[in-house]
JSON list of C-alpha atoms in Angstrom, two decimals:
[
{"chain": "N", "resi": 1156, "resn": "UNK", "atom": "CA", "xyz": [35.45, 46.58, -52.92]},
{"chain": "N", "resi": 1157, "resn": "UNK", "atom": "CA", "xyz": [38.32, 49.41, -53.20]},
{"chain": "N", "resi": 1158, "resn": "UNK", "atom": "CA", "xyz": [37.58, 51.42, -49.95]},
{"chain": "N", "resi": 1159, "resn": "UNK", "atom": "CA", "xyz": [40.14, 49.65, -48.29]},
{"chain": "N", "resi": 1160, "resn": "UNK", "atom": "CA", "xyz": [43.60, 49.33, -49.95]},
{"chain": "N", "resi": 1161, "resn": "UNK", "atom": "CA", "xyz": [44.85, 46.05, -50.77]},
{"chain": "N", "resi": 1162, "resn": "UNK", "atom": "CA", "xyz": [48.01, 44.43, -49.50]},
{"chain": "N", "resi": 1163, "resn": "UNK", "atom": "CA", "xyz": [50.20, 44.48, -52.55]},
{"chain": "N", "resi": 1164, "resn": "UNK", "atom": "CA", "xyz": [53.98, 43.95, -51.12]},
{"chain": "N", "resi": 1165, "resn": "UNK", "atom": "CA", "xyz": [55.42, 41.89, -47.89]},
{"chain": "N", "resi": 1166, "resn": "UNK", "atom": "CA", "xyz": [56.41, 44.81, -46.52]},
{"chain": "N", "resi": 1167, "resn": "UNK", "atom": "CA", "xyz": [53.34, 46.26, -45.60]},
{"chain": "N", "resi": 1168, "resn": "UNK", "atom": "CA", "xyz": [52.58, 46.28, -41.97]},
{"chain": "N", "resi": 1169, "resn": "UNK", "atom": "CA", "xyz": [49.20, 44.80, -41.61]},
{"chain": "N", "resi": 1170, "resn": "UNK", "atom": "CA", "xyz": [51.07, 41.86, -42.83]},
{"chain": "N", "resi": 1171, "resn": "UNK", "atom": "CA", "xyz": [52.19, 40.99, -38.93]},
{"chain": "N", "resi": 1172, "resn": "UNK", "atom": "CA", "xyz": [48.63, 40.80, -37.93]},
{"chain": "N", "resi": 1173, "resn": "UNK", "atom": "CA", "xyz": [47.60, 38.59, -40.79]},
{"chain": "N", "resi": 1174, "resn": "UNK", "atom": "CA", "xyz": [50.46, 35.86, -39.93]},
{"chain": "N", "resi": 1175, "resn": "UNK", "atom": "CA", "xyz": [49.61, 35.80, -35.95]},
{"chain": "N", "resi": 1176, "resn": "UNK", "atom": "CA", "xyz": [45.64, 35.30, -36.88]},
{"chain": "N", "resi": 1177, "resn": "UNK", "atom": "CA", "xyz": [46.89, 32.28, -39.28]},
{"chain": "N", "resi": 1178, "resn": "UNK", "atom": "CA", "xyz": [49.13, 31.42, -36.90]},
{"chain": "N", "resi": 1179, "resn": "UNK", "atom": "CA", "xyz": [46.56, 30.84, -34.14]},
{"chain": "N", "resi": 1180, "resn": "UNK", "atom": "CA", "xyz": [44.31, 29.35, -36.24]},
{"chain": "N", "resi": 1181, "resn": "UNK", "atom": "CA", "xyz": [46.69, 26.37, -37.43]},
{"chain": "N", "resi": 1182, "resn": "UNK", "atom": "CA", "xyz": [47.52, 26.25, -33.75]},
{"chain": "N", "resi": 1183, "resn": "UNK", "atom": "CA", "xyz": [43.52, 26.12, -32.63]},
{"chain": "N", "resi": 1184, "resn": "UNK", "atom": "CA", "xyz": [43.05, 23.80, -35.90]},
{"chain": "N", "resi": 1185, "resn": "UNK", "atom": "CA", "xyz": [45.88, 21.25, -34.43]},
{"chain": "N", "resi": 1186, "resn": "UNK", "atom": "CA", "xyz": [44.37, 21.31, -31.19]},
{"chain": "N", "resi": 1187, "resn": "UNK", "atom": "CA", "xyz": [41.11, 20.40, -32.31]},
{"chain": "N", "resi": 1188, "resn": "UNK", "atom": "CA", "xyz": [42.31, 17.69, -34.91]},
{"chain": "N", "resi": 1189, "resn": "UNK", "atom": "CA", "xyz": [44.17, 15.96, -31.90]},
{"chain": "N", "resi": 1190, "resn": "UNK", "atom": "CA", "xyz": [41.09, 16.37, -29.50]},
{"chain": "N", "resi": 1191, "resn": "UNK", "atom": "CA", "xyz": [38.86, 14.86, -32.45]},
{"chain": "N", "resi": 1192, "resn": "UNK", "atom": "CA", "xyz": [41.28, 11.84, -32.58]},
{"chain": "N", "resi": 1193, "resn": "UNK", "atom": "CA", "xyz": [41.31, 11.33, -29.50]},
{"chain": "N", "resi": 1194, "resn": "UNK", "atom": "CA", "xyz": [37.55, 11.39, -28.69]},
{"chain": "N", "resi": 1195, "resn": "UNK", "atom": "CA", "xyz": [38.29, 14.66, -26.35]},
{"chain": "N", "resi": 1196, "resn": "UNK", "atom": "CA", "xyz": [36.66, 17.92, -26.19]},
{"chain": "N", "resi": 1197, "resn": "UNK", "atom": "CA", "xyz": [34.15, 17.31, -29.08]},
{"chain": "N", "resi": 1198, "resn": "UNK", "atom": "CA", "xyz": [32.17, 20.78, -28.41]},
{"chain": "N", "resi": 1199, "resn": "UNK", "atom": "CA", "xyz": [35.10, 22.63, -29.00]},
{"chain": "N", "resi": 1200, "resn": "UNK", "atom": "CA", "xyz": [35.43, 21.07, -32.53]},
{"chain": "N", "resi": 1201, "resn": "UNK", "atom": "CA", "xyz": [32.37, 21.51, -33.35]},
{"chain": "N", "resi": 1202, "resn": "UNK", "atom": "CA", "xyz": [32.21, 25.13, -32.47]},
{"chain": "N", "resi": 1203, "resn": "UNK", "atom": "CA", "xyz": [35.34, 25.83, -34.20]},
{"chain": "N", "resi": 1204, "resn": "UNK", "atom": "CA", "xyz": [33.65, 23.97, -37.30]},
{"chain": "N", "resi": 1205, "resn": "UNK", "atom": "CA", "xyz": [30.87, 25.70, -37.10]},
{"chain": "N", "resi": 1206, "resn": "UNK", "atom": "CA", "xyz": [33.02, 29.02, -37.29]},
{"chain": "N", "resi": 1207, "resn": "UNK", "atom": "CA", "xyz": [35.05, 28.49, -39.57]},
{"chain": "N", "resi": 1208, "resn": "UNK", "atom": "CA", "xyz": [33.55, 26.66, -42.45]},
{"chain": "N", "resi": 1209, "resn": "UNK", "atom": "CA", "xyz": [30.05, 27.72, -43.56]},
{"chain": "N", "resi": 1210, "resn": "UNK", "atom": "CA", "xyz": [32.08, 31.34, -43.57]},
{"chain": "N", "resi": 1211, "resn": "UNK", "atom": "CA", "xyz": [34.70, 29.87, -45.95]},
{"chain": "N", "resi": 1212, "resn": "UNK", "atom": "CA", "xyz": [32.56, 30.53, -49.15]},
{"chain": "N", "resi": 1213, "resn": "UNK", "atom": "CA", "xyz": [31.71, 34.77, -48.68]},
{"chain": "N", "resi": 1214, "resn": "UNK", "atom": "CA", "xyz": [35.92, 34.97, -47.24]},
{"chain": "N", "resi": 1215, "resn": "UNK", "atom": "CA", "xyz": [37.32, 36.15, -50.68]},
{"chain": "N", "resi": 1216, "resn": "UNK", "atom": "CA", "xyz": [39.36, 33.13, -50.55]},
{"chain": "N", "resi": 1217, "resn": "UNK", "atom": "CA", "xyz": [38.16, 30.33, -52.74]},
{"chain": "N", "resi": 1218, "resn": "UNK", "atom": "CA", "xyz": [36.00, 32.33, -54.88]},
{"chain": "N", "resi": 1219, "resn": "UNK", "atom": "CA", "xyz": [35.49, 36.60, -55.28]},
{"chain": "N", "resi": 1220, "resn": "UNK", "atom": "CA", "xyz": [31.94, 36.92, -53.91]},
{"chain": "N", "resi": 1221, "resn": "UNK", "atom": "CA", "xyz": [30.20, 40.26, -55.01]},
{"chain": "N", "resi": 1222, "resn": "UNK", "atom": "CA", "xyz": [29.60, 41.43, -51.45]},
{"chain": "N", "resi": 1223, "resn": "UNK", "atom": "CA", "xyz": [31.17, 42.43, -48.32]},
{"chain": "N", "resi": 1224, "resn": "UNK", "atom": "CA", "xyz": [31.20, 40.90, -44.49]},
{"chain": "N", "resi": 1225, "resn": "UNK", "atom": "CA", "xyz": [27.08, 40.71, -44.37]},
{"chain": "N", "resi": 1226, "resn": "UNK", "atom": "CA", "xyz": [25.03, 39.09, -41.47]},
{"chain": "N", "resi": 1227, "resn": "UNK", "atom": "CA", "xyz": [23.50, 36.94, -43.73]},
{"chain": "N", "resi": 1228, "resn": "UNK", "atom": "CA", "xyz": [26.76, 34.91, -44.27]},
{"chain": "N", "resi": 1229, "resn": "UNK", "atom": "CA", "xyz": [27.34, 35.15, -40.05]},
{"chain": "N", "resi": 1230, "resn": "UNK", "atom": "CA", "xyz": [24.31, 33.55, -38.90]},
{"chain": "N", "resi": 1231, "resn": "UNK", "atom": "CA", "xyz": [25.72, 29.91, -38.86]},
{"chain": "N", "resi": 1232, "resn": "UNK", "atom": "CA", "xyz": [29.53, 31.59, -37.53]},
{"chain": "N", "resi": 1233, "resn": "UNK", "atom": "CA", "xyz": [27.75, 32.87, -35.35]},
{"chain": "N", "resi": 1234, "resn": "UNK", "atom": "CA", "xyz": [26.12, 29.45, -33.65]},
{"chain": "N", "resi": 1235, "resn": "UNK", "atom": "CA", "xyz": [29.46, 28.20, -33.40]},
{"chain": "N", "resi": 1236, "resn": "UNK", "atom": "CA", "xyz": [30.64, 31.25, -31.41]},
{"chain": "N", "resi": 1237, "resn": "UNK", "atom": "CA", "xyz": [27.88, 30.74, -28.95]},
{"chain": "N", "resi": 1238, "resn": "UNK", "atom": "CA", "xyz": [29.13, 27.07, -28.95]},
{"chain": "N", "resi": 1239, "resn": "UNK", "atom": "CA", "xyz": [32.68, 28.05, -27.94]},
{"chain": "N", "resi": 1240, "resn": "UNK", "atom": "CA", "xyz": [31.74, 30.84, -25.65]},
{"chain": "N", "resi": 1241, "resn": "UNK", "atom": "CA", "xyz": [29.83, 28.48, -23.68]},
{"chain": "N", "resi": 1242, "resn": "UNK", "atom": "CA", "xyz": [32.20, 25.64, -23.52]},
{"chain": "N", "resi": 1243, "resn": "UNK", "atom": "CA", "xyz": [34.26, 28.17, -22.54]},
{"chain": "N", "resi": 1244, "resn": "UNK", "atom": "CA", "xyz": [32.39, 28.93, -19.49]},
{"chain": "N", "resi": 1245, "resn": "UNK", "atom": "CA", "xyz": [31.56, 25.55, -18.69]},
{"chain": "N", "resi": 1246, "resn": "UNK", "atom": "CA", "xyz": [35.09, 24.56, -18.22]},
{"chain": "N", "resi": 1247, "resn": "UNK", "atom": "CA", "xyz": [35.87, 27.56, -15.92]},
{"chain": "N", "resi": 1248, "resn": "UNK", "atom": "CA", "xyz": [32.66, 26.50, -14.06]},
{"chain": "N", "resi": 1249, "resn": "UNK", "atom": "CA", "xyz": [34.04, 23.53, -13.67]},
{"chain": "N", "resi": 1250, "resn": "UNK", "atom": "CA", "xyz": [37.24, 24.37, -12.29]},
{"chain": "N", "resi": 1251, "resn": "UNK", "atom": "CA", "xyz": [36.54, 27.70, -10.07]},
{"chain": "N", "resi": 1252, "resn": "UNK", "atom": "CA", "xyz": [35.54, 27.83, -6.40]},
{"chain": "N", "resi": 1253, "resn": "UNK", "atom": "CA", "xyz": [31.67, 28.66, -5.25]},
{"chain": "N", "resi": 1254, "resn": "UNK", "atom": "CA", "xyz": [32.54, 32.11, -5.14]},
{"chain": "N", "resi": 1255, "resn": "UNK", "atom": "CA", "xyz": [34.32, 32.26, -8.51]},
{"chain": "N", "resi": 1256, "resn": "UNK", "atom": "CA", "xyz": [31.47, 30.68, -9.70]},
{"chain": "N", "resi": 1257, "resn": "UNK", "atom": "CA", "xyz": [28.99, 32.88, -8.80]},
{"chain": "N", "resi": 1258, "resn": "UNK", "atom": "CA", "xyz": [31.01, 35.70, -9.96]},
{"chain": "N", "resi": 1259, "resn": "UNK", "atom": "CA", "xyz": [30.91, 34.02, -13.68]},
{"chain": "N", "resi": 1260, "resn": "UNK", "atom": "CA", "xyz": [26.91, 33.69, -13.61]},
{"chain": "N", "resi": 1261, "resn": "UNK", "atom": "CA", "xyz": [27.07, 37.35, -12.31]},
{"chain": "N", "resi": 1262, "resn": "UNK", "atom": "CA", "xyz": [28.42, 38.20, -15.13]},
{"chain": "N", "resi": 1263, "resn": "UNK", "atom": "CA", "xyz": [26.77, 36.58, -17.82]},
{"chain": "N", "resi": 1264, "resn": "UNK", "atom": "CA", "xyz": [23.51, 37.59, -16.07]},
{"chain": "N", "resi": 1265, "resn": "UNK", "atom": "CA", "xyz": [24.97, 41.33, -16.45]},
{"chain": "N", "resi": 1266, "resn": "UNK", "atom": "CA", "xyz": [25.60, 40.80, -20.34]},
{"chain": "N", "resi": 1267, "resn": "UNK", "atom": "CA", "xyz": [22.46, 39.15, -20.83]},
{"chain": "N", "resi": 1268, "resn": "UNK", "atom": "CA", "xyz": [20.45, 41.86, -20.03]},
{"chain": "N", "resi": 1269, "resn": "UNK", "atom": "CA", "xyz": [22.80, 44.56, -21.29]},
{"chain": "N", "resi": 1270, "resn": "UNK", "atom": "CA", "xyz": [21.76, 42.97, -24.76]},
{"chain": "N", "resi": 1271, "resn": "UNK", "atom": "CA", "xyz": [18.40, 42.32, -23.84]},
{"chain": "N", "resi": 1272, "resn": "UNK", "atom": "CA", "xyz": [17.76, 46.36, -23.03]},
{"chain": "N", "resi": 1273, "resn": "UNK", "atom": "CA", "xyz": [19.75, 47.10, -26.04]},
{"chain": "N", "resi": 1274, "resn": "UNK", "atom": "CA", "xyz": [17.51, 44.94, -28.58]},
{"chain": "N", "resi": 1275, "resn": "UNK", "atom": "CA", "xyz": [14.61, 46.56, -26.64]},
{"chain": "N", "resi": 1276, "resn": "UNK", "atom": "CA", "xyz": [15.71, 50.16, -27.02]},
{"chain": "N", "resi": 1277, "resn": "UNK", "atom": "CA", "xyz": [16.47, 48.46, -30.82]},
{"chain": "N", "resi": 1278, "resn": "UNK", "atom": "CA", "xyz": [13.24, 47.49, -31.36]},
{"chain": "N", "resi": 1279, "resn": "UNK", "atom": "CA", "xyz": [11.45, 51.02, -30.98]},
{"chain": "N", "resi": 1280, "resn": "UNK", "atom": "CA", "xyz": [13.11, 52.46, -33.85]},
{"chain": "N", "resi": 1281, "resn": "UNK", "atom": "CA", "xyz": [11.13, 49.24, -36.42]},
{"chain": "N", "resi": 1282, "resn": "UNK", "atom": "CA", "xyz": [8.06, 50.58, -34.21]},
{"chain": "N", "resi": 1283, "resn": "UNK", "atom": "CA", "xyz": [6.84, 52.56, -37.63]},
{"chain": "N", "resi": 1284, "resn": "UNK", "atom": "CA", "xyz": [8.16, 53.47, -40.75]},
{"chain": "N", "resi": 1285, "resn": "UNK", "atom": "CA", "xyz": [8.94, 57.16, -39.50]},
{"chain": "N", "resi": 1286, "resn": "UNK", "atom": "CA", "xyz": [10.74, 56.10, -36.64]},
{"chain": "N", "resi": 1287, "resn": "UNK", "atom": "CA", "xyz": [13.14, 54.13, -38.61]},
{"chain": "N", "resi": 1288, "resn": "UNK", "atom": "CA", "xyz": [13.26, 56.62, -40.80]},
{"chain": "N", "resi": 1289, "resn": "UNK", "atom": "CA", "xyz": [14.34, 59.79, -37.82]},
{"chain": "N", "resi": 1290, "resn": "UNK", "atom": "CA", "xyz": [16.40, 56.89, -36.63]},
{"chain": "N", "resi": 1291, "resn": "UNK", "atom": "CA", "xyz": [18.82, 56.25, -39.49]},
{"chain": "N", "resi": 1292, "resn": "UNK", "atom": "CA", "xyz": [19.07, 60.06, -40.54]},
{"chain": "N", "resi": 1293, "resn": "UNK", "atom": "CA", "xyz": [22.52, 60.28, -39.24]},
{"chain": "N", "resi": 1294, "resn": "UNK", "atom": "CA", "xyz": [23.83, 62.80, -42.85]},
{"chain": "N", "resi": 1295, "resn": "UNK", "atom": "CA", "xyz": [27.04, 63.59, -40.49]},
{"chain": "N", "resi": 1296, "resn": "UNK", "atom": "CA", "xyz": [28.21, 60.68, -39.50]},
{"chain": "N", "resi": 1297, "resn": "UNK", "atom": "CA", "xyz": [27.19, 58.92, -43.36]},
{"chain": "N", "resi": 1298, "resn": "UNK", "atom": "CA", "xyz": [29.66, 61.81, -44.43]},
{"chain": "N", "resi": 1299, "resn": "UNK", "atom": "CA", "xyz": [32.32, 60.92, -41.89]},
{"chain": "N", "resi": 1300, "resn": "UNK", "atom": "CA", "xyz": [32.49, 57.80, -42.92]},
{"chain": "N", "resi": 1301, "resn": "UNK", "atom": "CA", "xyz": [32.65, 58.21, -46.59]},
{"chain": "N", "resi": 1302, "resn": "UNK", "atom": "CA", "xyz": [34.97, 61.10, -46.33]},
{"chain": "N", "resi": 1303, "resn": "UNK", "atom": "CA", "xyz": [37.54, 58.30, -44.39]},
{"chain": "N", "resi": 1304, "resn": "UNK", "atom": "CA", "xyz": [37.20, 55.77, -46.86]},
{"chain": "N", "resi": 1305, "resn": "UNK", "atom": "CA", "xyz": [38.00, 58.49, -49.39]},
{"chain": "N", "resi": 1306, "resn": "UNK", "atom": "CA", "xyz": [41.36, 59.16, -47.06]},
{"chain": "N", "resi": 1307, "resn": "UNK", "atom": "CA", "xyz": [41.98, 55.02, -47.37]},
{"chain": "N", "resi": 1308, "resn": "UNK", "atom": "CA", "xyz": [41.44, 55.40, -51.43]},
{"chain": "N", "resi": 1309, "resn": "UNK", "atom": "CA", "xyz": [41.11, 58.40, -52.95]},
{"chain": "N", "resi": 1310, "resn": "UNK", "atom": "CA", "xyz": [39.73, 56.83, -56.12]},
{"chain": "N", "resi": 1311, "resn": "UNK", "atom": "CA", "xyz": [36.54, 55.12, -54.42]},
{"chain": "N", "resi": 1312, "resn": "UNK", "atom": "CA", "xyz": [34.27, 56.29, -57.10]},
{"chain": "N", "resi": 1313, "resn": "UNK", "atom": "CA", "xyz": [31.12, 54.86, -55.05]},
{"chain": "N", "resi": 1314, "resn": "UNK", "atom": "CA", "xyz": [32.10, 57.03, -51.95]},
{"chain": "N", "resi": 1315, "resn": "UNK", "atom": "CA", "xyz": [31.74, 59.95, -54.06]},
{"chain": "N", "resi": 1316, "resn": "UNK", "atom": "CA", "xyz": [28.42, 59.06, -55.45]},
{"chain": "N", "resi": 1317, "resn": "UNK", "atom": "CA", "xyz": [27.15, 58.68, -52.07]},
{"chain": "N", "resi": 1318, "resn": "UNK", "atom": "CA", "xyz": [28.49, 62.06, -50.89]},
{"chain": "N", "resi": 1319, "resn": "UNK", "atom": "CA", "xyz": [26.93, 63.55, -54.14]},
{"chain": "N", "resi": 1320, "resn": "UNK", "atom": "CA", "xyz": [23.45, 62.41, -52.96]},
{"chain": "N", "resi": 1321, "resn": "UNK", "atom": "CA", "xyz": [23.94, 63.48, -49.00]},
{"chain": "N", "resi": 1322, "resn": "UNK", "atom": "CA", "xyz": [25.34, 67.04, -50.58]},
{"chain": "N", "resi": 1323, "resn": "UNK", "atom": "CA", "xyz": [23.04, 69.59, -52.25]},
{"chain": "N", "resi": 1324, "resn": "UNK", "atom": "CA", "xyz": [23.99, 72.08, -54.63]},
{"chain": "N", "resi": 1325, "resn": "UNK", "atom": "CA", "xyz": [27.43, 73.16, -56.28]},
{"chain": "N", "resi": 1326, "resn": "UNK", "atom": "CA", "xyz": [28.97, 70.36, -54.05]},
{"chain": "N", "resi": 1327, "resn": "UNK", "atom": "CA", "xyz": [26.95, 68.05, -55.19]},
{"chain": "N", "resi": 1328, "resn": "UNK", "atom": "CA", "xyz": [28.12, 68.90, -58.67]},
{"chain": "N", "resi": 1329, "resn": "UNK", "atom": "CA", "xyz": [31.46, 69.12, -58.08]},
{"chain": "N", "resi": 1330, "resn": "UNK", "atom": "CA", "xyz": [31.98, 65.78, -56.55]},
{"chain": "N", "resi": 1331, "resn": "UNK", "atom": "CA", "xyz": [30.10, 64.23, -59.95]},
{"chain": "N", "resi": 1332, "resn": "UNK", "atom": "CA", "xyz": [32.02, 65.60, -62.17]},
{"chain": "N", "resi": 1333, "resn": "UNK", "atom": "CA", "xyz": [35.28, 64.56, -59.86]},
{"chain": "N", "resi": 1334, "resn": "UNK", "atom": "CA", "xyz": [34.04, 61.01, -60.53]},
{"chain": "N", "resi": 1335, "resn": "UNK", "atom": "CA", "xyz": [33.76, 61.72, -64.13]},
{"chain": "N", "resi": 1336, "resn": "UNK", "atom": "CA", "xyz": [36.66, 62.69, -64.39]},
{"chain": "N", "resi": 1337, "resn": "UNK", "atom": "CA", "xyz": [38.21, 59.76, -62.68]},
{"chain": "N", "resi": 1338, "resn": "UNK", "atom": "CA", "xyz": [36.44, 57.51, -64.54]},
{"chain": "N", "resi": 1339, "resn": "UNK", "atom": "CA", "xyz": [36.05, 58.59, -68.09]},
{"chain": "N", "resi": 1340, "resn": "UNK", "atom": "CA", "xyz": [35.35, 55.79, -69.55]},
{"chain": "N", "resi": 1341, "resn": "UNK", "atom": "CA", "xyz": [32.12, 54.77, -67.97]},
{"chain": "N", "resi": 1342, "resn": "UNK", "atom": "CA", "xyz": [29.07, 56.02, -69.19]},
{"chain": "N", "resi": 1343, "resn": "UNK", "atom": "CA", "xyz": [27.07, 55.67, -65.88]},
{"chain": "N", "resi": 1344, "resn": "UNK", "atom": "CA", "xyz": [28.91, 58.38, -64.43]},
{"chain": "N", "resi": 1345, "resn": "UNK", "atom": "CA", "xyz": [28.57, 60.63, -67.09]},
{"chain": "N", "resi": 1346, "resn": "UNK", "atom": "CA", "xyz": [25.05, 60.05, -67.06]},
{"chain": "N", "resi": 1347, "resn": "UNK", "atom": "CA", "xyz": [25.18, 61.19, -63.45]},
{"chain": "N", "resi": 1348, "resn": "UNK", "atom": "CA", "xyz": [26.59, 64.21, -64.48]},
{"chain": "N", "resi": 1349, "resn": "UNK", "atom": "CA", "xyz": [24.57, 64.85, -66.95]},
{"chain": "N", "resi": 1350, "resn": "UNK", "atom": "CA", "xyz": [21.25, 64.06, -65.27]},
{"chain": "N", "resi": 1351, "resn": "UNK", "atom": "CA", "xyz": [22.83, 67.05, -62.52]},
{"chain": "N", "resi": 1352, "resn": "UNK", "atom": "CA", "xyz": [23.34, 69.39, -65.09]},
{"chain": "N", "resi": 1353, "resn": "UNK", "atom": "CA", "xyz": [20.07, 69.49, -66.48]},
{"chain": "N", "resi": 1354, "resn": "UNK", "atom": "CA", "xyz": [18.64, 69.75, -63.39]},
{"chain": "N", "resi": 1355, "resn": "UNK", "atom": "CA", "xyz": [20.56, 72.26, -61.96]},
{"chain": "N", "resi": 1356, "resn": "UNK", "atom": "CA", "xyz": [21.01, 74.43, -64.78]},
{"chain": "N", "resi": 1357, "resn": "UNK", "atom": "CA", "xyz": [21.11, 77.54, -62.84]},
{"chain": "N", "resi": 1358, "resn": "UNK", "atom": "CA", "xyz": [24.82, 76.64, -61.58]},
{"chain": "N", "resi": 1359, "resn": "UNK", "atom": "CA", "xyz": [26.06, 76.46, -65.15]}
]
């Protein structure tokens, strides 16, 4: 989407972190291809099925989707997560002392309700319209944000639009005709312009 560069030579760092996730995956894939053909540890393939392929299609990979990471495409990723995470714990149930074992339910009892209070806590803010409203008015940190992606890629043109409509004033106009400027050729952004201009005539 352009607010984070791409990776355009081998030589660029985040290149190391790419080849030990692939790495790990072919190593997790092997695993659960010889646990499949053997008849062994089905719930791990399964969960790592469930991970990895209904994500496949909004990955960038086989096809350009026209949307980022959304939790629309994460819902079925996310079953097989819970899948793994509690095959996970089954097997250290099964292998830890009474002790160790209650320490493990301790602790998923203390993340269960960590999320539970958080989702309650969540909840009040969809109580009304104006509480979700107050709730999602957060101008500085919108701006923070924006302003780092502009840092990342200074020729985000959609990072400027949205700083345009949390400004007011001069800056407003300023960043508009920045984008303008950058992109010359588009006639949506001129229109933006434009539209500012006539309404803020008394900054000409």
């Amino acid at each position: 989407m352009g607010s984070i560069p791409l990776v355009a030579s081998f030589s660029d760092s985040r290149n190391i972190g790419t080849c030990i996730l692939i790495a790990l995956s072919l190593v997790l894939a092997y695993k659960c291809f010889v646990d499949f053909e053997e008849q062994k540890q089905i719930p791990l393939v399964l969960s790592c099925l469930l991970l990895v392929l209904p994500f496949l299609p909004a990955a960038n990979i086989l096809v350009t989707v026209g949307f980022v990471i959304a939790e629309r495409v994460l819902y079925i990723p996310s079953s097989g997560f819970v899948l793994l995470v509690a095959y996970g714990v089954q097997l250290m149930c099964s292998r830890a002392t009474h002790k160790q074992k209650s320490l493990i339910c301790s602790v998923i009892i203390l993340v269960l309700c960590c999320f539970a209070a958080k989702t309650h806590i969540r909840n009040k803010d969809w109580a009304s319209r104006e509480t979700l409203s107050r709730r999602m008015n957060r101008t500085t940190e919108a701006m923070a944000m924006l302003e780092r992606c502009l840092s990342l890629n200074s020729e985000y043109t959609p990072a400027y639009l949205l700083l345009a409509k949390l400004h007011a004033g001069p800056i407003a106009g300023r960043l508009l005709r920045h984008v303008a400027l950058l992109a010359p050729h588009s006639p949506d952004h001129a229109a933006y312009y434009a539209a500012w201009l006539a309404k803020h005539s008394e900054y000409l």
